[in-house]
């Protein structure tokens, strides 16, 4: 009995790892941010249901990505021990888990929220799993394409809450869309050697880890300053969150200048951690200012 429970626990752990548990929750939080910002009064049950649906659809997209890249993941040190390349989960298991998560999440989005939010969630999964993933071997265009589904979560949240498109969810989309370029290019800089083993070419400069890439990272980060101010201008949030967004935008931008000066893996790693800090802090500030 104890052995059976241990096996079940290991299998469950492998399934959660396959779904990329932490990443899926971060994406779900980003969607919940948009949902909470779009609704007049947050009720915990609908918010919990939204988090569940967002977590499931993100897990499905992550699994699709790993099924397609299983042979490439075997080539990279960072990914060779993932559930699929290590053999802890079979491809057939992964396919059925992805289908189950996708079906459950789309039903929840459609029944509990609305068709528009459901359609956006489906589109996001298709773009991430079947368009962005193959493009990673083509070139930096993959980052642009991947930034689209990557920026959908707060928009999906807003649309789920309001059943309306408009300027407000567009601004939430724009902030996360622009943020992804410095975020992902910092990751690609740090992991460039590993990515090359799989044939991924994701840095914007042909020279790779050079000043040209650092300048392009800086330019995208610079756009976050005016865009981060727009929720206040549209009356979505107050002045306090606009100031927080400006402050952390300036700090984020300062890190890009540091990268331009050093062009080193260490400064790229610092920028990567800076990007992880920027987005949740700004989103939380917007929420608190709304409340």
PDB file of C-alpha atoms in Angstrom:
ATOM      1  CA  UNK A   1       0.000   0.000   0.000  1.00  0.00           C
ATOM      2  CA  UNK A   2       2.819   2.362   0.954  1.00  0.00           C
ATOM      3  CA  UNK A   3       4.681   1.536  -2.270  1.00  0.00           C
ATOM      4  CA  UNK A   4       1.528   2.224  -4.312  1.00  0.00           C
ATOM      5  CA  UNK A   5       1.036   5.605  -2.642  1.00  0.00           C
ATOM      6  CA  UNK A   6       4.686   6.482  -3.275  1.00  0.00           C
ATOM      7  CA  UNK A   7       4.288   5.619  -6.970  1.00  0.00           C
ATOM      8  CA  UNK A   8       1.111   7.704  -7.205  1.00  0.00           C
ATOM      9  CA  UNK A   9       2.823  10.630  -5.488  1.00  0.00           C
ATOM     10  CA  UNK A  10       5.788  10.470  -7.873  1.00  0.00           C
ATOM     11  CA  UNK A  11       3.451  10.310 -10.874  1.00  0.00           C
ATOM     12  CA  UNK A  12       1.395  13.268  -9.623  1.00  0.00           C
ATOM     13  CA  UNK A  13       4.594  15.209  -9.013  1.00  0.00           C
ATOM     14  CA  UNK A  14       5.740  14.436 -12.563  1.00  0.00           C
ATOM     15  CA  UNK A  15       2.387  15.599 -13.971  1.00  0.00           C
ATOM     16  CA  UNK A  16       2.615  18.903 -12.062  1.00  0.00           C
ATOM     17  CA  UNK A  17       6.184  19.358 -13.255  1.00  0.00           C
ATOM     18  CA  UNK A  18       4.994  18.684 -16.802  1.00  0.00           C
ATOM     19  CA  UNK A  19       2.397  21.436 -16.391  1.00  0.00           C
ATOM     20  CA  UNK A  20       5.188  23.756 -15.115  1.00  0.00           C
ATOM     21  CA  UNK A  21       3.439  24.379 -11.812  1.00  0.00           C
ATOM     22  CA  UNK A  22       5.099  27.670 -10.849  1.00  0.00           C
ATOM     23  CA  UNK A  23       4.848  29.191 -14.317  1.00  0.00           C
ATOM     24  CA  UNK A  24       1.202  28.118 -14.626  1.00  0.00           C
ATOM     25  CA  UNK A  25       0.343  29.789 -11.314  1.00  0.00           C
ATOM     26  CA  UNK A  26       2.174  32.977 -12.297  1.00  0.00           C
ATOM     27  CA  UNK A  27       0.195  33.118 -15.539  1.00  0.00           C
ATOM     28  CA  UNK A  28      -3.028  32.384 -13.662  1.00  0.00           C
ATOM     29  CA  UNK A  29      -2.210  35.206 -11.227  1.00  0.00           C
ATOM     30  CA  UNK A  30      -1.695  37.568 -14.165  1.00  0.00           C
ATOM     31  CA  UNK A  31      -5.116  36.585 -15.478  1.00  0.00           C
ATOM     32  CA  UNK A  32      -6.671  37.003 -12.022  1.00  0.00           C
ATOM     33  CA  UNK A  33      -5.147  40.487 -11.918  1.00  0.00           C
ATOM     34  CA  UNK A  34      -7.041  41.432 -15.091  1.00  0.00           C
ATOM     35  CA  UNK A  35     -10.215  39.811 -13.786  1.00  0.00           C
ATOM     36  CA  UNK A  36     -10.043  41.642 -10.439  1.00  0.00           C
ATOM     37  CA  UNK A  37      -9.285  44.946 -12.127  1.00  0.00           C
ATOM     38  CA  UNK A  38     -12.243  44.585 -14.481  1.00  0.00           C
ATOM     39  CA  UNK A  39     -14.899  43.681 -11.932  1.00  0.00           C
ATOM     40  CA  UNK A  40     -16.576  46.123  -9.532  1.00  0.00           C
ATOM     41  CA  UNK A  41     -16.510  43.853  -6.492  1.00  0.00           C
ATOM     42  CA  UNK A  42     -14.297  40.786  -6.269  1.00  0.00           C
ATOM     43  CA  UNK A  43     -16.085  37.652  -5.080  1.00  0.00           C
ATOM     44  CA  UNK A  44     -13.835  34.812  -4.009  1.00  0.00           C
ATOM     45  CA  UNK A  45     -15.734  31.904  -5.571  1.00  0.00           C
ATOM     46  CA  UNK A  46     -15.757  33.265  -9.165  1.00  0.00           C
ATOM     47  CA  UNK A  47     -12.130  34.379  -8.734  1.00  0.00           C
ATOM     48  CA  UNK A  48     -11.134  30.891  -7.554  1.00  0.00           C
ATOM     49  CA  UNK A  49     -12.967  29.326 -10.495  1.00  0.00           C
ATOM     50  CA  UNK A  50     -11.168  31.701 -12.868  1.00  0.00           C
ATOM     51  CA  UNK A  51      -7.789  30.826 -11.317  1.00  0.00           C
ATOM     52  CA  UNK A  52      -8.547  27.131 -11.776  1.00  0.00           C
ATOM     53  CA  UNK A  53      -9.492  27.558 -15.448  1.00  0.00           C
ATOM     54  CA  UNK A  54      -6.470  29.783 -16.139  1.00  0.00           C
ATOM     55  CA  UNK A  55      -4.152  27.307 -14.417  1.00  0.00           C
ATOM     56  CA  UNK A  56      -5.541  24.385 -16.435  1.00  0.00           C
ATOM     57  CA  UNK A  57      -5.350  26.104 -19.836  1.00  0.00           C
ATOM     58  CA  UNK A  58      -1.784  27.240 -19.120  1.00  0.00           C
ATOM     59  CA  UNK A  59      -0.814  23.747 -18.030  1.00  0.00           C
ATOM     60  CA  UNK A  60      -2.248  22.351 -21.267  1.00  0.00           C
ATOM     61  CA  UNK A  61      -0.240  24.843 -23.364  1.00  0.00           C
ATOM     62  CA  UNK A  62       2.952  24.014 -21.441  1.00  0.00           C
ATOM     63  CA  UNK A  63       2.436  20.294 -22.029  1.00  0.00           C
ATOM     64  CA  UNK A  64       1.850  20.804 -25.767  1.00  0.00           C
ATOM     65  CA  UNK A  65       5.096  22.782 -25.905  1.00  0.00           C
ATOM     66  CA  UNK A  66       7.043  19.953 -24.253  1.00  0.00           C
ATOM     67  CA  UNK A  67       5.481  17.217 -26.400  1.00  0.00           C
ATOM     68  CA  UNK A  68       6.595  19.027 -29.547  1.00  0.00           C
ATOM     69  CA  UNK A  69      10.064  19.742 -28.139  1.00  0.00           C
ATOM     70  CA  UNK A  70      10.747  16.396 -26.463  1.00  0.00           C
ATOM     71  CA  UNK A  71      13.712  15.551 -28.717  1.00  0.00           C
ATOM     72  CA  UNK A  72      15.137  19.068 -28.378  1.00  0.00           C
ATOM     73  CA  UNK A  73      14.747  19.009 -24.600  1.00  0.00           C
ATOM     74  CA  UNK A  74      16.983  15.930 -24.512  1.00  0.00           C
ATOM     75  CA  UNK A  75      19.807  18.032 -25.978  1.00  0.00           C
ATOM     76  CA  UNK A  76      19.778  20.792 -23.353  1.00  0.00           C
ATOM     77  CA  UNK A  77      21.178  20.511 -19.835  1.00  0.00           C
ATOM     78  CA  UNK A  78      18.350  22.682 -18.449  1.00  0.00           C
ATOM     79  CA  UNK A  79      15.576  20.483 -19.836  1.00  0.00           C
ATOM     80  CA  UNK A  80      16.914  16.942 -20.227  1.00  0.00           C
ATOM     81  CA  UNK A  81      15.501  15.893 -16.838  1.00  0.00           C
ATOM     82  CA  UNK A  82      11.968  17.077 -17.570  1.00  0.00           C
ATOM     83  CA  UNK A  83       9.266  14.391 -17.278  1.00  0.00           C
ATOM     84  CA  UNK A  84       9.057  13.589 -21.013  1.00  0.00           C
ATOM     85  CA  UNK A  85      12.743  13.364 -22.013  1.00  0.00           C
ATOM     86  CA  UNK A  86      13.565  11.546 -18.753  1.00  0.00           C
ATOM     87  CA  UNK A  87      10.801   8.998 -19.391  1.00  0.00           C
ATOM     88  CA  UNK A  88       8.923   9.657 -16.148  1.00  0.00           C
ATOM     89  CA  UNK A  89       5.827  10.482 -18.225  1.00  0.00           C
ATOM     90  CA  UNK A  90       5.021   8.917 -21.586  1.00  0.00           C
ATOM     91  CA  UNK A  91       4.004  10.968 -24.614  1.00  0.00           C
ATOM     92  CA  UNK A  92       0.591   9.260 -24.584  1.00  0.00           C
ATOM     93  CA  UNK A  93       0.055  10.252 -20.941  1.00  0.00           C
ATOM     94  CA  UNK A  94       1.081  13.811 -21.736  1.00  0.00           C
ATOM     95  CA  UNK A  95      -1.309  14.026 -24.687  1.00  0.00           C
ATOM     96  CA  UNK A  96      -4.274  12.816 -22.630  1.00  0.00           C
ATOM     97  CA  UNK A  97      -3.410  15.143 -19.744  1.00  0.00           C
ATOM     98  CA  UNK A  98      -3.177  18.126 -22.116  1.00  0.00           C
ATOM     99  CA  UNK A  99      -6.529  17.221 -23.704  1.00  0.00           C
ATOM    100  CA  UNK A 100      -8.197  16.823 -20.307  1.00  0.00           C
ATOM    101  CA  UNK A 101      -6.873  20.150 -19.014  1.00  0.00           C
ATOM    102  CA  UNK A 102      -7.806  21.934 -22.238  1.00  0.00           C
ATOM    103  CA  UNK A 103     -11.357  20.554 -22.306  1.00  0.00           C
ATOM    104  CA  UNK A 104     -12.015  21.246 -18.620  1.00  0.00           C
ATOM    105  CA  UNK A 105     -10.678  24.812 -18.808  1.00  0.00           C
ATOM    106  CA  UNK A 106     -12.569  25.746 -21.975  1.00  0.00           C
ATOM    107  CA  UNK A 107     -15.823  24.397 -20.533  1.00  0.00           C
ATOM    108  CA  UNK A 108     -15.283  26.424 -17.351  1.00  0.00           C
ATOM    109  CA  UNK A 109     -14.456  29.595 -19.304  1.00  0.00           C
ATOM    110  CA  UNK A 110     -17.544  29.177 -21.487  1.00  0.00           C
ATOM    111  CA  UNK A 111     -20.043  28.126 -18.804  1.00  0.00           C
ATOM    112  CA  UNK A 112     -18.880  30.240 -15.859  1.00  0.00           C
ATOM    113  CA  UNK A 113     -17.718  33.322 -17.765  1.00  0.00           C
ATOM    114  CA  UNK A 114     -18.330  34.008 -21.454  1.00  0.00           C
ATOM    115  CA  UNK A 115     -17.590  32.960 -25.016  1.00  0.00           C
ATOM    116  CA  UNK A 116     -15.138  35.808 -25.630  1.00  0.00           C
ATOM    117  CA  UNK A 117     -12.892  34.831 -22.723  1.00  0.00           C
ATOM    118  CA  UNK A 118     -13.108  31.199 -23.823  1.00  0.00           C
ATOM    119  CA  UNK A 119     -12.135  32.097 -27.395  1.00  0.00           C
ATOM    120  CA  UNK A 120      -9.150  34.127 -26.226  1.00  0.00           C
ATOM    121  CA  UNK A 121      -7.982  31.248 -24.025  1.00  0.00           C
ATOM    122  CA  UNK A 122      -8.236  28.814 -26.951  1.00  0.00           C
ATOM    123  CA  UNK A 123      -6.422  31.226 -29.287  1.00  0.00           C
ATOM    124  CA  UNK A 124      -3.684  31.714 -26.711  1.00  0.00           C
ATOM    125  CA  UNK A 125      -3.141  27.945 -26.449  1.00  0.00           C
ATOM    126  CA  UNK A 126      -2.987  27.515 -30.223  1.00  0.00           C
ATOM    127  CA  UNK A 127      -0.533  30.386 -30.696  1.00  0.00           C
ATOM    128  CA  UNK A 128       1.748  29.229 -27.885  1.00  0.00           C
ATOM    129  CA  UNK A 129       1.687  25.513 -28.558  1.00  0.00           C
ATOM    130  CA  UNK A 130       1.482  25.290 -32.338  1.00  0.00           C
ATOM    131  CA  UNK A 131       2.903  28.576 -33.670  1.00  0.00           C
ATOM    132  CA  UNK A 132       5.432  29.936 -31.169  1.00  0.00           C
ATOM    133  CA  UNK A 133       6.967  26.556 -30.319  1.00  0.00           C
ATOM    134  CA  UNK A 134       7.999  25.584 -33.895  1.00  0.00           C
ATOM    135  CA  UNK A 135       9.191  29.140 -34.601  1.00  0.00           C
ATOM    136  CA  UNK A 136      11.855  28.931 -31.867  1.00  0.00           C
ATOM    137  CA  UNK A 137      14.153  27.232 -34.378  1.00  0.00           C
ATOM    138  CA  UNK A 138      13.421  29.841 -37.054  1.00  0.00           C
ATOM    139  CA  UNK A 139      14.682  32.960 -35.304  1.00  0.00           C
ATOM    140  CA  UNK A 140      13.831  35.957 -33.078  1.00  0.00           C
ATOM    141  CA  UNK A 141      10.386  36.257 -34.710  1.00  0.00           C
ATOM    142  CA  UNK A 142       9.395  33.527 -32.233  1.00  0.00           C
ATOM    143  CA  UNK A 143       9.772  36.008 -29.365  1.00  0.00           C
ATOM    144  CA  UNK A 144       7.339  38.430 -31.008  1.00  0.00           C
ATOM    145  CA  UNK A 145       4.808  35.676 -31.721  1.00  0.00           C
ATOM    146  CA  UNK A 146       5.235  34.171 -28.247  1.00  0.00           C
ATOM    147  CA  UNK A 147       4.689  37.564 -26.628  1.00  0.00           C
ATOM    148  CA  UNK A 148       1.129  37.622 -27.991  1.00  0.00           C
ATOM    149  CA  UNK A 149      -0.251  34.627 -26.061  1.00  0.00           C
ATOM    150  CA  UNK A 150       2.064  35.597 -23.216  1.00  0.00           C
ATOM    151  CA  UNK A 151       0.257  38.943 -22.934  1.00  0.00           C
ATOM    152  CA  UNK A 152      -3.262  37.483 -23.188  1.00  0.00           C
ATOM    153  CA  UNK A 153      -3.805  36.495 -19.501  1.00  0.00           C
ATOM    154  CA  UNK A 154      -4.747  39.942 -18.080  1.00  0.00           C
ATOM    155  CA  UNK A 155      -6.875  40.606 -21.159  1.00  0.00           C
ATOM    156  CA  UNK A 156      -8.620  37.244 -20.739  1.00  0.00           C
ATOM    157  CA  UNK A 157      -9.226  38.136 -17.087  1.00  0.00           C
ATOM    158  CA  UNK A 158     -10.749  41.514 -17.952  1.00  0.00           C
ATOM    159  CA  UNK A 159     -12.946  40.035 -20.686  1.00  0.00           C
ATOM    160  CA  UNK A 160     -14.040  37.213 -18.373  1.00  0.00           C
ATOM    161  CA  UNK A 161     -15.134  39.828 -15.829  1.00  0.00           C
ATOM    162  CA  UNK A 162     -16.804  42.287 -18.222  1.00  0.00           C
ATOM    163  CA  UNK A 163     -17.576  40.316 -21.409  1.00  0.00           C
ATOM    164  CA  UNK A 164     -16.218  43.329 -23.291  1.00  0.00           C
ATOM    165  CA  UNK A 165     -13.176  44.214 -25.340  1.00  0.00           C
ATOM    166  CA  UNK A 166     -11.922  47.796 -25.334  1.00  0.00           C
ATOM    167  CA  UNK A 167      -9.064  50.127 -24.572  1.00  0.00           C
ATOM    168  CA  UNK A 168      -8.664  48.970 -20.963  1.00  0.00           C
ATOM    169  CA  UNK A 169      -7.883  45.297 -21.690  1.00  0.00           C
ATOM    170  CA  UNK A 170      -5.788  46.500 -24.623  1.00  0.00           C
ATOM    171  CA  UNK A 171      -3.594  48.504 -22.237  1.00  0.00           C
ATOM    172  CA  UNK A 172      -3.229  45.520 -19.894  1.00  0.00           C
ATOM    173  CA  UNK A 173      -2.212  43.465 -22.929  1.00  0.00           C
ATOM    174  CA  UNK A 174       0.274  46.127 -24.072  1.00  0.00           C
ATOM    175  CA  UNK A 175       2.056  46.314 -20.711  1.00  0.00           C
ATOM    176  CA  UNK A 176       2.609  42.570 -20.545  1.00  0.00           C
ATOM    177  CA  UNK A 177       3.421  42.343 -24.267  1.00  0.00           C
ATOM    178  CA  UNK A 178       6.205  44.929 -24.070  1.00  0.00           C
ATOM    179  CA  UNK A 179       7.534  43.518 -20.769  1.00  0.00           C
ATOM    180  CA  UNK A 180       8.116  40.124 -22.342  1.00  0.00           C
ATOM    181  CA  UNK A 181      10.849  41.314 -24.706  1.00  0.00           C
ATOM    182  CA  UNK A 182      13.392  42.375 -22.061  1.00  0.00           C
ATOM    183  CA  UNK A 183      12.233  39.486 -19.869  1.00  0.00           C
ATOM    184  CA  UNK A 184      12.635  36.777 -22.470  1.00  0.00           C
ATOM    185  CA  UNK A 185      15.762  38.162 -24.101  1.00  0.00           C
ATOM    186  CA  UNK A 186      17.445  38.292 -20.684  1.00  0.00           C
ATOM    187  CA  UNK A 187      16.590  34.603 -20.238  1.00  0.00           C
ATOM    188  CA  UNK A 188      17.778  33.830 -23.784  1.00  0.00           C
ATOM    189  CA  UNK A 189      21.052  35.658 -23.068  1.00  0.00           C
ATOM    190  CA  UNK A 190      21.737  33.619 -19.933  1.00  0.00           C
ATOM    191  CA  UNK A 191      20.778  30.329 -21.609  1.00  0.00           C
ATOM    192  CA  UNK A 192      22.195  31.103 -25.064  1.00  0.00           C
ATOM    193  CA  UNK A 193      24.751  28.271 -25.102  1.00  0.00           C
ATOM    194  CA  UNK A 194      22.152  25.731 -24.009  1.00  0.00           C
ATOM    195  CA  UNK A 195      19.617  27.027 -26.530  1.00  0.00           C
ATOM    196  CA  UNK A 196      22.142  26.692 -29.344  1.00  0.00           C
ATOM    197  CA  UNK A 197      22.373  22.938 -28.660  1.00  0.00           C
ATOM    198  CA  UNK A 198      18.693  22.677 -29.646  1.00  0.00           C
ATOM    199  CA  UNK A 199      19.057  25.084 -32.578  1.00  0.00           C
ATOM    200  CA  UNK A 200      17.097  27.892 -30.921  1.00  0.00           C
ATOM    201  CA  UNK A 201      17.967  31.375 -32.207  1.00  0.00           C
ATOM    202  CA  UNK A 202      16.084  33.813 -30.038  1.00  0.00           C
ATOM    203  CA  UNK A 203      18.327  36.819 -29.376  1.00  0.00           C
ATOM    204  CA  UNK A 204      17.495  39.807 -31.623  1.00  0.00           C
ATOM    205  CA  UNK A 205      21.044  40.444 -32.816  1.00  0.00           C
ATOM    206  CA  UNK A 206      22.924  38.146 -35.207  1.00  0.00           C
ATOM    207  CA  UNK A 207      25.918  38.648 -32.935  1.00  0.00           C
ATOM    208  CA  UNK A 208      23.937  37.181 -30.036  1.00  0.00           C
ATOM    209  CA  UNK A 209      25.117  38.441 -26.674  1.00  0.00           C
ATOM    210  CA  UNK A 210      26.356  41.828 -27.793  1.00  0.00           C
ATOM    211  CA  UNK A 211      25.675  45.566 -27.501  1.00  0.00           C
ATOM    212  CA  UNK A 212      23.068  45.472 -30.274  1.00  0.00           C
ATOM    213  CA  UNK A 213      20.944  42.986 -28.307  1.00  0.00           C
ATOM    214  CA  UNK A 214      21.385  45.039 -25.124  1.00  0.00           C
ATOM    215  CA  UNK A 215      20.250  48.224 -26.912  1.00  0.00           C
ATOM    216  CA  UNK A 216      17.109  46.513 -28.233  1.00  0.00           C
ATOM    217  CA  UNK A 217      16.336  45.251 -24.720  1.00  0.00           C
ATOM    218  CA  UNK A 218      16.725  48.820 -23.443  1.00  0.00           C
ATOM    219  CA  UNK A 219      14.394  50.256 -26.105  1.00  0.00           C
ATOM    220  CA  UNK A 220      11.549  47.878 -25.254  1.00  0.00           C
ATOM    221  CA  UNK A 221      12.011  48.519 -21.544  1.00  0.00           C
ATOM    222  CA  UNK A 222      11.870  52.266 -22.209  1.00  0.00           C
ATOM    223  CA  UNK A 223       8.364  51.861 -23.697  1.00  0.00           C
ATOM    224  CA  UNK A 224       7.152  50.449 -20.382  1.00  0.00           C
ATOM    225  CA  UNK A 225       7.398  53.909 -18.786  1.00  0.00           C
ATOM    226  CA  UNK A 226       4.634  55.669 -20.769  1.00  0.00           C
ATOM    227  CA  UNK A 227       2.524  52.501 -21.165  1.00  0.00           C
ATOM    228  CA  UNK A 228       2.651  51.823 -17.427  1.00  0.00           C
ATOM    229  CA  UNK A 229       1.154  55.273 -16.818  1.00  0.00           C
ATOM    230  CA  UNK A 230      -1.883  54.677 -19.045  1.00  0.00           C
ATOM    231  CA  UNK A 231      -4.097  52.770 -16.540  1.00  0.00           C
ATOM    232  CA  UNK A 232      -4.084  55.930 -14.405  1.00  0.00           C
ATOM    233  CA  UNK A 233      -4.876  58.144 -17.396  1.00  0.00           C
ATOM    234  CA  UNK A 234      -7.822  55.911 -18.289  1.00  0.00           C
ATOM    235  CA  UNK A 235      -9.164  56.017 -14.738  1.00  0.00           C
ATOM    236  CA  UNK A 236      -8.566  52.321 -14.165  1.00  0.00           C
ATOM    237  CA  UNK A 237      -6.282  52.973 -11.184  1.00  0.00           C
ATOM    238  CA  UNK A 238      -5.027  55.894  -9.108  1.00  0.00           C
ATOM    239  CA  UNK A 239      -1.912  58.050  -9.098  1.00  0.00           C
ATOM    240  CA  UNK A 240      -0.120  55.949  -6.465  1.00  0.00           C
ATOM    241  CA  UNK A 241       0.112  52.884  -8.682  1.00  0.00           C
ATOM    242  CA  UNK A 242       1.194  55.063 -11.619  1.00  0.00           C
ATOM    243  CA  UNK A 243       4.086  56.337  -9.518  1.00  0.00           C
ATOM    244  CA  UNK A 244       4.983  52.773  -8.474  1.00  0.00           C
ATOM    245  CA  UNK A 245       4.933  51.682 -12.124  1.00  0.00           C
ATOM    246  CA  UNK A 246       7.144  54.638 -13.048  1.00  0.00           C
ATOM    247  CA  UNK A 247       9.610  53.981 -10.218  1.00  0.00           C
ATOM    248  CA  UNK A 248      10.028  50.297 -10.968  1.00  0.00           C
ATOM    249  CA  UNK A 249      10.087  51.032 -14.686  1.00  0.00           C
ATOM    250  CA  UNK A 250      13.022  53.391 -14.151  1.00  0.00           C
ATOM    251  CA  UNK A 251      14.824  50.802 -11.991  1.00  0.00           C
ATOM    252  CA  UNK A 252      14.179  48.153 -14.651  1.00  0.00           C
ATOM    253  CA  UNK A 253      15.492  50.533 -17.324  1.00  0.00           C
ATOM    254  CA  UNK A 254      18.623  51.241 -15.266  1.00  0.00           C
ATOM    255  CA  UNK A 255      19.398  47.524 -15.345  1.00  0.00           C
ATOM    256  CA  UNK A 256      19.321  47.577 -19.147  1.00  0.00           C
ATOM    257  CA  UNK A 257      21.910  50.387 -19.200  1.00  0.00           C
ATOM    258  CA  UNK A 258      24.048  48.247 -16.890  1.00  0.00           C
ATOM    259  CA  UNK A 259      23.709  45.392 -19.396  1.00  0.00           C
ATOM    260  CA  UNK A 260      24.720  47.741 -22.210  1.00  0.00           C
ATOM    261  CA  UNK A 261      27.883  48.675 -20.328  1.00  0.00           C
ATOM    262  CA  UNK A 262      28.910  45.158 -19.300  1.00  0.00           C
ATOM    263  CA  UNK A 263      27.285  42.829 -21.870  1.00  0.00           C
ATOM    264  CA  UNK A 264      27.880  39.934 -19.476  1.00  0.00           C
ATOM    265  CA  UNK A 265      25.914  36.888 -18.377  1.00  0.00           C
ATOM    266  CA  UNK A 266      25.915  38.233 -14.819  1.00  0.00           C
ATOM    267  CA  UNK A 267      24.197  41.501 -15.764  1.00  0.00           C
ATOM    268  CA  UNK A 268      21.737  39.618 -17.999  1.00  0.00           C
ATOM    269  CA  UNK A 269      20.902  37.378 -15.027  1.00  0.00           C
ATOM    270  CA  UNK A 270      20.332  40.460 -12.867  1.00  0.00           C
ATOM    271  CA  UNK A 271      18.048  41.882 -15.539  1.00  0.00           C
ATOM    272  CA  UNK A 272      16.148  38.598 -15.685  1.00  0.00           C
ATOM    273  CA  UNK A 273      15.469  38.721 -11.943  1.00  0.00           C
ATOM    274  CA  UNK A 274      14.551  42.398 -12.304  1.00  0.00           C
ATOM    275  CA  UNK A 275      11.922  41.463 -14.872  1.00  0.00           C
ATOM    276  CA  UNK A 276      10.480  38.854 -12.492  1.00  0.00           C
ATOM    277  CA  UNK A 277      10.136  41.558  -9.833  1.00  0.00           C
ATOM    278  CA  UNK A 278       8.744  44.329 -12.068  1.00  0.00           C
ATOM    279  CA  UNK A 279       5.548  42.741 -13.385  1.00  0.00           C
ATOM    280  CA  UNK A 280       3.946  41.312 -10.202  1.00  0.00           C
ATOM    281  CA  UNK A 281       4.797  44.420  -8.165  1.00  0.00           C
ATOM    282  CA  UNK A 282       3.258  46.741 -10.758  1.00  0.00           C
ATOM    283  CA  UNK A 283       0.179  44.532 -11.129  1.00  0.00           C
ATOM    284  CA  UNK A 284      -0.308  44.331  -7.353  1.00  0.00           C
ATOM    285  CA  UNK A 285       0.090  48.128  -7.131  1.00  0.00           C
ATOM    286  CA  UNK A 286      -2.652  48.587  -9.750  1.00  0.00           C
ATOM    287  CA  UNK A 287      -4.951  46.271  -7.803  1.00  0.00           C
ATOM    288  CA  UNK A 288      -4.349  47.928  -4.456  1.00  0.00           C
ATOM    289  CA  UNK A 289      -4.885  51.360  -5.976  1.00  0.00           C
ATOM    290  CA  UNK A 290      -8.179  50.190  -7.477  1.00  0.00           C
ATOM    291  CA  UNK A 291      -9.317  48.874  -4.084  1.00  0.00           C
TER     292      UNK A 291
END
